[in-house]
XYZ file of C-alpha atoms in Angstrom:
756
model
C 165.894 179.653 -10.926
C 162.288 179.275 -9.850
C 160.411 176.023 -9.477
C 158.033 175.242 -12.347
C 159.198 178.158 -14.495
C 157.718 176.628 -17.662
C 154.296 176.528 -16.042
C 154.625 180.171 -14.979
C 155.681 181.254 -18.477
C 152.709 179.391 -19.924
C 150.357 181.317 -17.612
C 151.933 184.588 -18.726
C 151.767 183.636 -22.401
C 147.970 183.353 -22.139
C 147.200 186.231 -19.805
C 146.875 189.066 -22.344
C 144.437 187.201 -24.576
C 142.307 186.020 -21.675
C 142.216 189.358 -19.853
C 141.280 191.187 -23.046
C 138.520 188.647 -23.686
C 137.260 189.120 -20.136
C 137.106 192.882 -20.592
C 135.104 192.313 -23.759
C 132.555 189.918 -22.250
C 132.116 191.979 -19.074
C 132.158 195.295 -20.931
C 134.232 197.060 -18.299
C 137.709 197.561 -16.836
C 138.817 194.776 -14.493
C 140.119 194.451 -10.980
C 143.211 192.295 -10.454
C 141.087 189.586 -8.850
C 138.835 189.435 -11.903
C 141.820 189.248 -14.250
C 143.262 186.266 -12.413
C 139.905 184.515 -12.130
C 139.002 184.954 -15.798
C 142.537 183.969 -16.850
C 142.190 180.640 -15.003
C 138.862 179.354 -16.282
C 138.788 175.612 -16.834
C 137.335 176.170 -20.311
C 140.117 178.582 -21.264
C 139.291 181.883 -22.966
C 136.347 183.711 -21.310
C 133.107 183.660 -23.294
C 130.625 185.004 -20.731
C 130.457 187.277 -17.706
C 129.783 185.606 -14.363
C 127.428 186.890 -11.677
C 129.308 187.576 -8.454
C 128.031 185.681 -5.444
C 125.767 183.475 -7.564
C 127.452 181.600 -10.408
C 129.496 178.494 -9.661
C 132.550 178.524 -11.909
C 135.112 175.853 -12.821
C 138.740 176.977 -12.498
C 142.144 175.518 -13.360
C 144.569 176.398 -10.521
C 148.281 176.466 -11.328
C 149.484 174.634 -8.232
C 148.602 173.084 -4.857
C 150.241 173.274 -1.427
C 149.476 170.994 1.531
C 150.655 171.083 5.136
C 151.324 167.840 6.970
C 148.256 167.860 9.224
C 145.798 168.223 6.327
C 147.956 166.484 3.704
C 147.459 163.129 5.405
C 143.731 163.025 4.747
C 144.072 164.713 1.348
C 146.626 162.167 0.152
C 144.694 159.247 1.645
C 141.796 160.415 -0.520
C 144.012 160.950 -3.579
C 145.297 157.375 -3.265
C 141.712 156.256 -4.004
C 141.393 158.406 -7.118
C 143.157 155.948 -9.397
C 145.839 158.319 -10.723
C 149.554 157.656 -11.234
C 150.723 161.237 -10.733
C 149.371 164.621 -9.668
C 148.115 166.681 -12.595
C 149.502 170.043 -11.387
C 152.624 170.995 -9.390
C 151.986 170.061 -5.755
C 154.017 170.299 -2.555
C 153.737 168.914 0.983
C 155.198 170.863 3.922
C 155.867 169.339 7.367
C 155.245 172.232 9.747
C 152.294 171.321 11.997
C 153.486 168.242 13.872
C 156.391 169.876 15.725
C 155.631 170.866 19.306
C 157.330 173.909 20.827
C 158.717 173.074 24.248
C 162.460 173.313 24.877
C 163.986 174.825 21.746
C 164.531 174.210 18.045
C 166.926 171.272 17.921
C 165.445 169.177 20.732
C 161.854 169.921 19.693
C 162.566 168.920 16.082
C 164.235 165.679 17.154
C 161.295 164.921 19.438
C 158.903 165.412 16.517
C 160.998 163.139 14.310
C 160.914 160.486 17.029
C 157.183 160.667 17.702
C 155.833 161.334 14.183
C 158.275 159.422 11.973
C 155.469 157.135 10.806
C 153.501 160.103 9.469
C 156.513 161.883 7.980
C 157.617 158.672 6.244
C 154.101 158.168 4.884
C 153.949 161.706 3.506
C 157.425 161.444 1.989
C 156.675 158.120 0.303
C 153.285 159.245 -1.062
C 154.913 162.443 -2.339
C 157.657 160.435 -4.003
C 155.178 158.038 -5.584
C 152.860 160.666 -7.046
C 155.344 163.366 -8.136
C 154.872 165.759 -5.199
C 157.622 168.029 -3.863
C 158.352 167.321 -0.194
C 159.598 169.813 2.402
C 161.077 168.050 5.416
C 160.246 168.803 9.065
C 162.157 171.923 10.057
C 162.186 173.352 6.504
C 159.678 175.986 7.524
C 156.070 177.056 7.713
C 154.177 176.238 4.527
C 153.082 179.782 3.669
C 156.479 181.396 4.190
C 158.110 178.631 2.137
C 155.502 179.086 -0.612
C 156.091 182.848 -0.675
C 159.851 182.290 -0.969
C 159.693 179.578 -3.625
C 156.389 179.129 -5.436
C 154.099 182.171 -5.333
C 154.086 184.300 -8.468
C 152.140 187.400 -9.558
C 148.952 186.664 -11.461
C 148.883 182.982 -10.530
C 146.136 180.927 -8.938
C 146.801 178.310 -6.289
C 144.797 176.373 -3.754
C 146.089 174.914 -0.519
C 144.792 172.651 2.217
C 145.186 175.364 4.838
C 143.052 178.466 5.315
C 146.135 180.703 5.357
C 147.098 179.729 1.819
C 145.844 183.274 1.167
C 149.269 184.489 2.370
C 150.510 184.187 -1.246
C 148.344 187.185 -2.148
C 151.340 189.176 -0.929
C 152.985 188.207 -4.218
C 149.939 189.088 -6.309
C 148.288 185.656 -6.472
C 144.737 184.544 -6.002
C 145.565 181.864 -3.442
C 142.670 180.131 -1.718
C 142.379 177.777 1.248
C 140.362 174.611 0.617
C 139.609 171.249 2.111
C 141.552 168.194 1.023
C 138.772 166.913 -1.239
C 138.983 170.116 -3.311
C 142.733 169.627 -3.646
C 142.172 166.007 -4.690
C 139.962 167.173 -7.574
C 142.770 169.320 -8.948
C 145.474 166.713 -8.259
C 143.372 164.274 -10.255
C 143.203 166.627 -13.236
C 139.668 167.832 -12.698
C 138.328 171.394 -12.481
C 138.030 173.177 -9.158
C 134.670 174.778 -8.454
C 134.136 178.099 -6.671
C 131.224 180.479 -6.446
C 132.402 183.597 -8.302
C 133.433 185.926 -5.475
C 132.230 189.391 -4.702
C 134.877 192.124 -4.541
C 135.925 194.335 -1.653
C 138.415 197.097 -2.409
C 140.685 198.530 0.284
C 142.386 201.781 -0.712
C 145.511 202.506 1.293
C 146.704 206.101 1.365
C 149.562 207.654 3.306
C 152.508 205.596 4.527
C 153.310 203.360 7.476
C 155.741 204.847 9.956
C 156.920 204.577 13.530
C 155.269 201.782 15.496
C 152.624 201.056 12.852
C 153.155 197.898 10.816
C 151.369 196.027 8.012
C 149.826 193.851 10.741
C 147.931 196.898 11.990
C 146.303 197.312 8.575
C 144.639 193.918 8.701
C 143.810 194.314 12.399
C 141.946 197.488 11.422
C 140.225 195.791 8.487
C 139.162 192.976 10.826
C 137.649 195.555 13.158
C 135.731 197.111 10.263
C 134.515 193.933 8.536
C 134.360 191.529 11.534
C 135.089 187.802 11.303
C 132.383 187.211 8.701
C 132.399 190.481 6.738
C 134.621 189.139 3.978
C 132.713 185.900 3.415
C 132.281 185.131 -0.265
C 134.539 187.996 -1.342
C 138.074 188.675 -2.526
C 139.698 191.662 -0.841
C 141.935 193.665 -3.168
C 144.329 196.253 -1.739
C 145.517 199.202 -3.815
C 146.659 202.790 -3.595
C 149.942 204.541 -2.789
C 150.054 203.013 0.680
C 149.913 199.525 -0.823
C 152.770 200.197 -3.226
C 154.940 201.620 -0.435
C 154.674 198.403 1.577
C 157.073 195.448 1.459
C 156.103 192.177 -0.201
C 156.208 190.242 3.082
C 154.143 192.998 4.705
C 151.550 192.477 1.992
C 151.689 188.756 2.769
C 150.889 189.459 6.427
C 147.797 191.437 5.435
C 146.594 188.770 3.002
C 147.327 186.019 5.519
C 144.950 187.378 8.141
C 142.253 187.923 5.526
C 141.261 184.383 6.499
C 140.139 185.876 9.817
C 137.471 188.012 8.124
C 136.180 185.028 6.157
C 137.467 186.336 2.834
C 137.890 183.907 -0.052
C 141.324 185.463 -0.432
C 143.112 188.819 -0.543
C 145.601 190.187 -3.033
C 147.749 193.125 -4.148
C 148.739 194.218 -7.651
C 152.252 193.479 -8.884
C 154.677 196.286 -8.038
C 158.341 197.038 -7.397
C 158.338 195.547 -3.888
C 157.255 192.207 -5.341
C 159.938 192.436 -8.009
C 162.554 193.117 -5.328
C 161.386 190.109 -3.326
C 161.404 187.809 -6.347
C 164.975 188.806 -7.209
C 166.114 188.507 -3.579
C 164.722 184.952 -3.407
C 166.597 183.811 -6.526
C 163.677 184.141 -8.944
C 165.057 186.587 -11.485
C 163.368 184.575 -14.227
C 159.927 185.061 -12.673
C 160.506 188.786 -12.188
C 161.653 189.198 -15.798
C 158.658 187.249 -17.103
C 156.243 189.202 -14.894
C 157.656 192.524 -16.091
C 156.755 191.625 -19.675
C 153.041 191.354 -18.785
C 152.872 193.592 -15.708
C 149.921 195.631 -17.018
C 147.829 192.454 -16.648
C 149.119 191.715 -13.135
C 147.342 194.602 -11.433
C 143.912 196.201 -11.625
C 143.078 198.503 -14.506
C 143.778 202.208 -13.819
C 140.080 203.095 -14.172
C 139.231 200.637 -11.395
C 141.596 202.214 -8.902
C 140.619 205.741 -9.956
C 136.901 205.070 -9.378
C 136.797 202.019 -7.089
C 133.208 202.536 -5.970
C 132.089 201.687 -9.533
C 133.899 198.346 -9.664
C 133.942 196.934 -6.120
C 130.924 195.806 -4.108
C 132.359 197.588 -1.078
C 135.199 200.072 -0.672
C 137.177 200.803 2.489
C 139.760 203.570 2.713
C 142.510 203.616 5.342
C 145.036 206.422 5.761
C 148.173 204.651 6.927
C 149.637 207.933 8.184
C 146.801 208.115 10.730
C 146.792 204.433 11.707
C 148.299 203.499 15.069
C 149.423 200.191 16.558
C 146.580 197.889 17.582
C 145.946 194.882 19.807
C 143.108 192.569 18.749
C 141.481 190.173 21.184
C 140.927 188.282 23.339
C 139.171 185.179 21.959
C 138.348 186.725 18.573
C 140.605 188.394 15.999
C 138.247 191.283 15.209
C 138.026 192.945 18.654
C 140.424 195.833 18.176
C 141.961 198.157 20.774
C 144.485 200.963 20.389
C 147.556 200.633 22.580
C 147.717 202.552 25.832
C 144.927 204.163 27.800
C 142.020 202.644 25.895
C 143.415 199.190 26.650
C 143.682 200.039 30.361
C 140.014 201.003 30.441
C 138.807 198.072 28.359
C 140.900 195.487 30.208
C 139.723 196.788 33.586
C 136.080 196.804 32.518
C 136.288 193.259 31.142
C 138.594 191.827 33.813
C 141.334 190.934 31.338
C 144.648 190.223 33.098
C 146.902 193.258 32.596
C 150.091 191.336 33.284
C 151.443 189.603 30.174
C 153.172 186.259 30.697
C 154.376 185.505 27.156
C 155.159 187.294 23.919
C 155.313 185.049 20.847
C 156.706 186.089 17.465
C 156.361 184.005 14.323
C 153.690 181.888 12.627
C 152.856 182.029 8.934
C 151.589 185.583 9.508
C 154.720 187.304 10.774
C 157.900 185.255 10.488
C 159.765 186.918 7.630
C 163.247 188.388 7.812
C 161.693 191.858 7.966
C 159.500 190.844 10.912
C 162.415 189.373 12.846
C 164.629 192.371 12.102
C 162.071 194.898 13.384
C 161.359 192.854 16.511
C 165.093 192.397 17.117
C 165.587 196.158 16.988
C 163.306 196.398 20.049
C 165.127 193.527 21.736
C 168.478 195.237 21.096
C 167.152 198.447 22.648
C 166.095 196.494 25.748
C 169.678 195.246 26.052
C 171.225 198.669 25.382
C 168.884 200.488 27.780
C 169.324 197.991 30.609
C 165.788 196.615 30.593
C 164.917 193.150 31.870
C 162.205 191.048 30.270
C 159.009 191.010 32.323
C 157.431 188.294 30.148
C 158.867 185.260 28.442
C 159.595 185.490 24.729
C 159.355 182.820 22.029
C 160.433 183.014 18.387
C 159.398 180.790 15.450
C 161.327 181.658 12.250
C 159.237 181.171 9.122
C 161.675 179.058 7.138
C 165.145 177.585 7.298
C 166.224 180.252 4.831
C 164.935 183.006 7.123
C 166.420 181.303 10.209
C 169.834 180.714 8.669
C 170.026 184.280 7.347
C 168.807 185.769 10.637
C 171.368 183.725 12.555
C 174.142 184.785 10.176
C 173.197 188.426 10.668
C 173.074 188.181 14.466
C 169.332 188.702 14.874
C 168.708 185.466 16.745
C 171.657 186.155 19.037
C 169.948 189.368 20.145
C 166.824 187.475 21.186
C 168.875 184.807 22.933
C 170.628 187.460 25.038
C 167.182 188.177 26.487
C 166.718 184.446 27.211
C 164.159 184.077 24.437
C 163.359 180.558 23.283
C 164.108 180.025 19.595
C 161.666 177.347 18.492
C 161.735 175.231 15.333
C 160.874 176.698 11.930
C 157.286 175.544 12.330
C 153.809 176.637 13.403
C 154.254 175.739 17.069
C 152.133 177.750 19.525
C 150.088 179.328 16.733
C 148.196 176.061 16.203
C 148.284 174.721 19.744
C 151.581 172.876 19.351
C 152.978 174.375 22.524
C 153.843 172.366 25.647
C 153.200 175.280 27.979
C 151.206 173.405 30.639
C 151.060 169.855 31.889
C 147.344 170.348 32.650
C 145.919 173.104 30.397
C 142.317 172.641 31.542
C 143.133 173.745 35.075
C 145.720 176.389 34.164
C 145.285 179.900 35.577
C 143.811 182.982 33.973
C 146.489 184.955 32.110
C 147.267 187.138 29.102
C 149.666 186.552 26.221
C 150.475 188.680 23.177
C 151.483 187.180 19.841
C 152.000 188.028 16.199
C 149.833 185.098 15.056
C 146.494 185.293 13.241
C 144.004 183.483 15.490
C 143.286 183.805 19.176
C 140.300 181.560 19.805
C 139.953 180.184 23.320
C 142.389 177.335 24.055
C 144.019 177.629 20.614
C 147.609 178.420 21.609
C 148.081 176.427 24.811
C 144.883 174.493 25.520
C 144.039 176.759 28.460
C 140.504 178.232 28.228
C 141.653 181.003 30.600
C 144.444 182.293 28.362
C 143.539 185.704 26.941
C 145.463 185.939 23.665
C 145.964 189.269 21.905
C 147.197 189.708 18.326
C 149.761 192.409 17.489
C 152.682 193.182 15.204
C 156.047 191.524 15.985
C 157.606 194.811 17.143
C 154.711 195.640 19.466
C 154.741 192.058 20.761
C 158.440 192.422 21.591
C 157.894 195.737 23.374
C 154.976 194.423 25.429
C 156.990 191.329 26.349
C 159.717 193.596 27.722
C 157.219 195.762 29.626
C 155.087 192.816 30.751
C 151.886 194.848 30.600
C 148.977 194.652 28.193
C 148.365 198.394 28.429
C 151.951 199.425 27.681
C 152.159 202.150 25.040
C 155.697 202.214 23.588
C 155.031 205.552 21.892
C 154.509 207.405 25.189
C 155.256 205.201 28.200
C 158.550 205.025 30.077
C 160.081 201.977 31.737
C 162.421 201.733 34.730
C 165.676 199.986 33.863
C 168.017 197.988 36.131
C 169.769 201.203 37.247
C 166.484 202.816 38.310
C 166.466 205.164 35.326
C 163.444 206.042 33.212
C 163.931 205.026 29.589
C 161.775 204.887 26.466
C 161.885 202.796 23.344
C 162.842 204.458 20.095
C 160.815 203.568 17.017
C 161.518 200.096 15.617
C 163.776 199.760 12.597
C 164.435 196.887 10.249
C 165.212 195.691 6.764
C 162.715 194.861 4.043
C 165.270 192.337 2.760
C 168.571 191.131 4.249
C 171.351 193.606 3.308
C 173.730 190.720 2.527
C 171.079 188.664 0.742
C 169.415 185.418 1.744
C 171.541 182.381 2.449
C 170.829 178.780 3.408
C 172.810 175.537 3.528
C 169.939 173.023 3.368
C 166.500 174.466 2.664
C 164.899 171.097 3.412
C 163.461 170.224 -0.014
C 163.256 166.697 -1.469
C 162.297 166.357 -5.138
C 160.210 163.315 -6.140
C 161.598 160.609 -8.390
C 160.659 160.838 -12.061
C 158.850 157.490 -12.051
C 157.198 156.645 -8.742
C 155.495 153.443 -9.864
C 157.876 151.286 -7.831
C 157.544 153.352 -4.650
C 155.616 151.468 -1.971
C 153.337 153.315 0.432
C 152.900 151.363 3.652
C 150.100 151.903 6.181
C 150.170 149.408 9.043
C 146.722 147.924 9.737
C 147.196 148.439 13.485
C 148.507 152.003 13.245
C 146.938 154.550 15.578
C 148.185 157.440 13.405
C 147.173 156.379 9.881
C 144.133 154.592 8.493
C 143.249 153.800 4.894
C 139.865 155.272 4.055
C 136.649 153.342 3.528
C 134.278 155.095 1.104
C 131.177 156.692 2.622
C 127.855 155.062 1.808
C 125.778 156.607 -1.021
C 122.375 158.139 -0.250
C 119.524 155.649 -0.517
C 117.292 158.173 -2.293
C 114.801 158.318 0.564
C 113.825 161.038 3.013
C 115.888 161.028 6.199
C 113.441 160.380 9.042
C 113.646 159.735 12.759
C 116.848 161.746 13.081
C 117.902 162.794 16.575
C 119.593 166.001 17.696
C 123.252 165.403 18.511
C 124.032 168.944 19.648
C 122.644 172.443 19.300
C 125.806 174.536 19.327
C 125.583 177.908 21.020
C 127.445 180.980 19.716
C 130.845 180.846 18.026
C 131.572 177.358 16.718
C 134.808 177.321 14.745
C 136.628 174.364 13.232
C 138.708 174.437 16.431
C 135.501 173.669 18.329
C 134.423 170.982 15.856
C 137.810 169.281 15.449
C 140.449 170.567 17.842
C 144.125 170.786 16.885
C 146.873 170.700 19.533
C 147.373 167.135 20.824
C 144.746 165.850 18.369
C 147.036 166.609 15.433
C 148.662 163.209 15.948
C 145.476 161.537 14.665
C 144.934 163.643 11.546
C 145.631 160.617 9.340
C 143.318 158.242 11.257
C 139.688 159.150 10.733
C 138.226 156.893 13.408
C 140.649 157.931 16.135
C 140.409 161.658 15.455
C 136.618 161.378 15.411
C 136.901 161.060 19.191
C 137.330 164.849 19.253
C 134.205 165.503 17.185
C 132.477 168.651 18.476
C 133.984 168.318 21.943
C 134.685 172.065 21.997
C 131.183 173.157 20.949
C 129.019 174.683 23.679
C 125.716 172.876 24.211
C 122.948 175.476 24.017
C 120.885 173.653 26.640
C 123.392 173.501 29.479
C 126.219 175.822 28.296
C 128.697 172.978 28.770
C 131.174 171.512 26.305
C 131.298 167.804 25.430
C 128.187 167.068 27.490
C 125.049 166.224 25.511
C 121.931 164.151 26.089
C 121.691 160.647 24.687
C 118.013 160.325 23.750
C 118.304 156.530 23.795
C 119.194 156.404 27.500
C 118.261 159.841 28.796
C 121.792 160.191 30.175
C 124.478 162.778 29.378
C 127.862 161.922 27.912
C 130.579 163.243 25.616
C 129.521 164.151 22.075
C 131.527 161.402 20.298
C 130.259 158.743 22.721
C 126.642 159.753 22.238
C 127.053 159.894 18.459
C 128.699 156.462 18.359
C 125.705 155.103 20.297
C 123.322 156.550 17.696
C 125.460 155.115 14.883
C 125.480 151.673 16.480
C 121.682 151.831 16.709
C 121.391 152.906 13.060
C 119.818 156.260 13.985
C 120.663 159.331 11.851
C 121.438 162.611 13.590
C 121.696 166.316 12.880
C 123.797 169.149 14.282
C 122.373 172.644 14.741
C 124.532 175.778 14.865
C 124.623 179.568 14.938
C 126.184 182.149 12.583
C 129.454 181.649 10.676
C 129.526 177.985 11.651
C 132.895 176.431 10.771
C 134.861 179.677 10.930
C 138.628 179.294 10.937
C 140.781 176.487 9.601
C 140.243 174.667 6.312
C 140.567 171.287 8.070
C 138.106 168.941 6.397
C 138.239 166.717 9.466
C 135.533 169.009 10.857
C 133.280 167.671 8.092
C 134.651 164.126 7.822
C 134.353 163.298 11.524
C 130.596 163.879 11.875
C 130.115 162.188 8.494
C 132.113 159.156 9.644
C 130.150 158.957 12.893
C 126.752 159.105 11.184
C 125.652 162.744 11.295
C 123.560 163.383 8.184
C 122.888 167.124 8.236
C 124.252 170.340 9.718
C 121.645 173.109 9.993
C 122.834 176.600 10.938
C 122.105 180.303 10.582
C 125.111 180.772 8.277
C 128.306 178.963 7.242
C 131.913 179.914 6.782
C 132.791 179.306 3.116
C 135.380 176.535 3.356
C 133.456 174.482 5.899
C 130.245 174.575 3.867
C 132.167 173.286 0.841
C 133.851 170.583 2.926
C 130.462 169.329 4.141
C 129.224 169.128 0.565
C 132.354 167.294 -0.612
C 131.900 164.630 2.067
C 128.285 163.917 1.128
C 126.740 165.853 4.015
C 123.726 168.156 4.000
C 124.850 171.690 4.851
C 121.662 173.702 5.271
C 120.612 177.097 6.645
C 117.441 178.216 8.386
C 115.198 180.208 6.055
C 113.986 181.975 9.176
C 116.914 182.405 11.591
C 114.579 182.462 14.588
C 113.719 178.815 13.862
C 116.999 178.044 15.632
C 115.073 178.822 18.836
C 112.469 176.145 18.054
C 115.010 173.338 18.397
C 114.629 171.480 21.707
C 116.893 168.949 23.352
C 114.686 165.874 22.812
C 113.647 166.649 19.236
C 113.295 164.184 16.385
C 113.527 165.342 12.764
C 111.928 164.227 9.507
C 112.874 165.567 6.089
C 109.655 165.725 4.099
C 110.945 166.386 0.575
C 114.612 165.431 0.437
C 113.626 162.929 -2.242
C 112.997 165.993 -4.428
C 116.404 167.601 -3.664
C 117.149 170.077 -6.461
C 119.036 173.337 -7.035
C 117.278 176.511 -5.842
C 114.530 174.464 -4.160
C 114.020 174.772 -0.408
C 113.783 171.705 1.800
C 111.099 171.114 4.399
C 111.895 169.776 7.855
C 109.400 168.483 10.402
C 110.458 168.898 14.032
C 108.750 166.507 16.425
C 109.043 167.584 20.055
C 109.040 165.253 23.060
C 105.453 166.210 23.956
C 104.247 165.184 20.493
C 103.834 168.733 19.183
C 105.348 169.575 15.807
C 106.878 172.493 13.948
C 107.501 172.521 10.214
C 110.256 174.793 8.913
C 111.918 175.546 5.594
C 115.637 175.248 4.984
C 117.829 176.865 2.348
C 120.832 175.393 0.564
C 123.375 176.425 -2.073
C 123.827 173.046 -3.814
C 124.027 173.094 -7.590
C 123.341 170.019 -9.726
C 126.898 168.549 -9.597
C 127.046 169.075 -5.828
C 123.764 167.227 -5.412
C 125.451 164.341 -7.243
C 128.182 164.386 -4.566
C 125.448 163.945 -1.974
C 123.767 161.167 -3.917
C 127.024 159.252 -4.435
C 128.032 159.628 -0.794
C 130.945 162.010 -1.438
C 132.709 163.895 -4.229
C 135.511 161.326 -4.070
C 133.060 158.486 -4.724
C 131.970 160.337 -7.860
C 135.598 160.799 -9.011
C 136.267 157.082 -8.567
C 133.090 156.233 -10.467
C 134.036 158.531 -13.343
C 137.614 157.229 -13.467
C 136.362 153.645 -13.487
């Protein structure tokens, strides 16, 4: 039986009435995304149509999921909210704090030894507040959610940007910062700007070497890393229906890489098969009773251009395998000759040193089975691995079943490392080098979602390319970035020329899923007697001190901390990897604040001018000096600032250190919201070229912040070192409640005030 089946049945009992009301108020047929959004309004039955991309709307999500790295700060905030129990079903998953190094068992034990304080904290908080807890080694949050919690037509939020993976089971699942999750845990509405809609029509059928991963790699090429911002991407068409549920999850998962609010597919037979295979017959039966409301209306899919803001059509029969990268997930290259030319022109290393299969994007049974079919061919055809190979199963259920069926044994015969059921190298938890900063230039291929510089192994010279699991396996055998498995031959150990056959695999395990201990711990019914202990001298955990409210005055005399040049993701603002150990200690992790951002004035990282001394130092050191002197600061950035992870640390760290405003050309959605939640000013240049006016020794005065109001621009005076001045206008997207967050010092301060 499924978790929370009564909640799911309640959602389904209301869906017909709410969808019909939404059709009436909008006066048109509805996409699936619209049906789910209108069916989850905080006020219940829809009474008005919302303007896409403009109206802020209050929603009532069905559930919340948190991974261990972000859960620490989210739960530390929730502990201040004054509640005895979470208001909606919530889970915590321990998947980020396990470093891949030797192999599954030893790596897991090492994580238990080094992070027991954090795991014990998360388990005790979960127990106290009625939260389901998934132990270290249970699996990657998004695979575990797909197997246990996702359901068609539902809405969930999660403190990880790849929460969107659950769209593979027909949900609207959205990545958020911890403060957003705290709102919902505390029984309050969750606010989102009503998204625009992008429709992707899939025709034809995947075959041969082409996988679901190639669909999203193609979409990323078309839309780029910011083309989905503020929109839900909805996939439909015969090609969508012909795809497996986990394949749909892969596509939705990487929708985070185009900035999309989320992605989703309509309920179909592949989802029903997956629900039944994962012991959720009751969910499948309930979904079948309302299935007309769990997909877009027929008129929408027949005439998509009338109902979506943008429509993309992809013929899967014509799509070939792709490699995206390096350093950005939207730079797409077809396998083979075009890669040879592009790699040569750009001086990308052709030799591949590692192939990595797993992550929340591609770690299902189907993924492992298709990759293992390539590995088995390498064994049968007498081929030796030219690159090293690493495998991260998505969950203990997937791992146990794959081991039972002999899939892992195939990889091990090729000397592959089977890592723990955890994120591992995908998020920088990979002990590849003892000194990553001075590691050599190299190429790796992986089935992950992100390939920003330094993300996997800390080495800025690692060129990471994203591919399907089967292509990753083939390239790892060949050891060359430009290997085309469709046409190219390899020389085996007997000197013979051999070729790979097309990969094969199973949508679902032929003998069904099986697991001995999935790794789940249910909370006690009454957690009032559970004690949560945080040692005052802990370097890993720190109870939070509320941020100071705004004094109601204009911010004046602010100094420039850094003018970030080019791509500045949350990895640049608050790195992961070794810094994950401090995710529950705001002051300690603030020592990584913006250390990866490139200073526009010297093109160096973590090297900015301290205007108080005239000397250069690391960003956190300079900012701490300004804070000690009581001087406010601002950060300036380029386009899509805050792209990537949902980690709210990227907003909390500068806030904690005394940064008052972040002014950029454009924001990534989650990061802009996180800044607002933490009482920061997230502003954009009205004239993008004003970015060029900012000089290294500038001082800033807000002239009308004391009149801060919705839809009203702000005016900023820039005072240059020579005494000259420029006055510019800044835009913002704050509504009246969000301005109250700013005034109170944070959204959490407002919650506490209201609860009091």
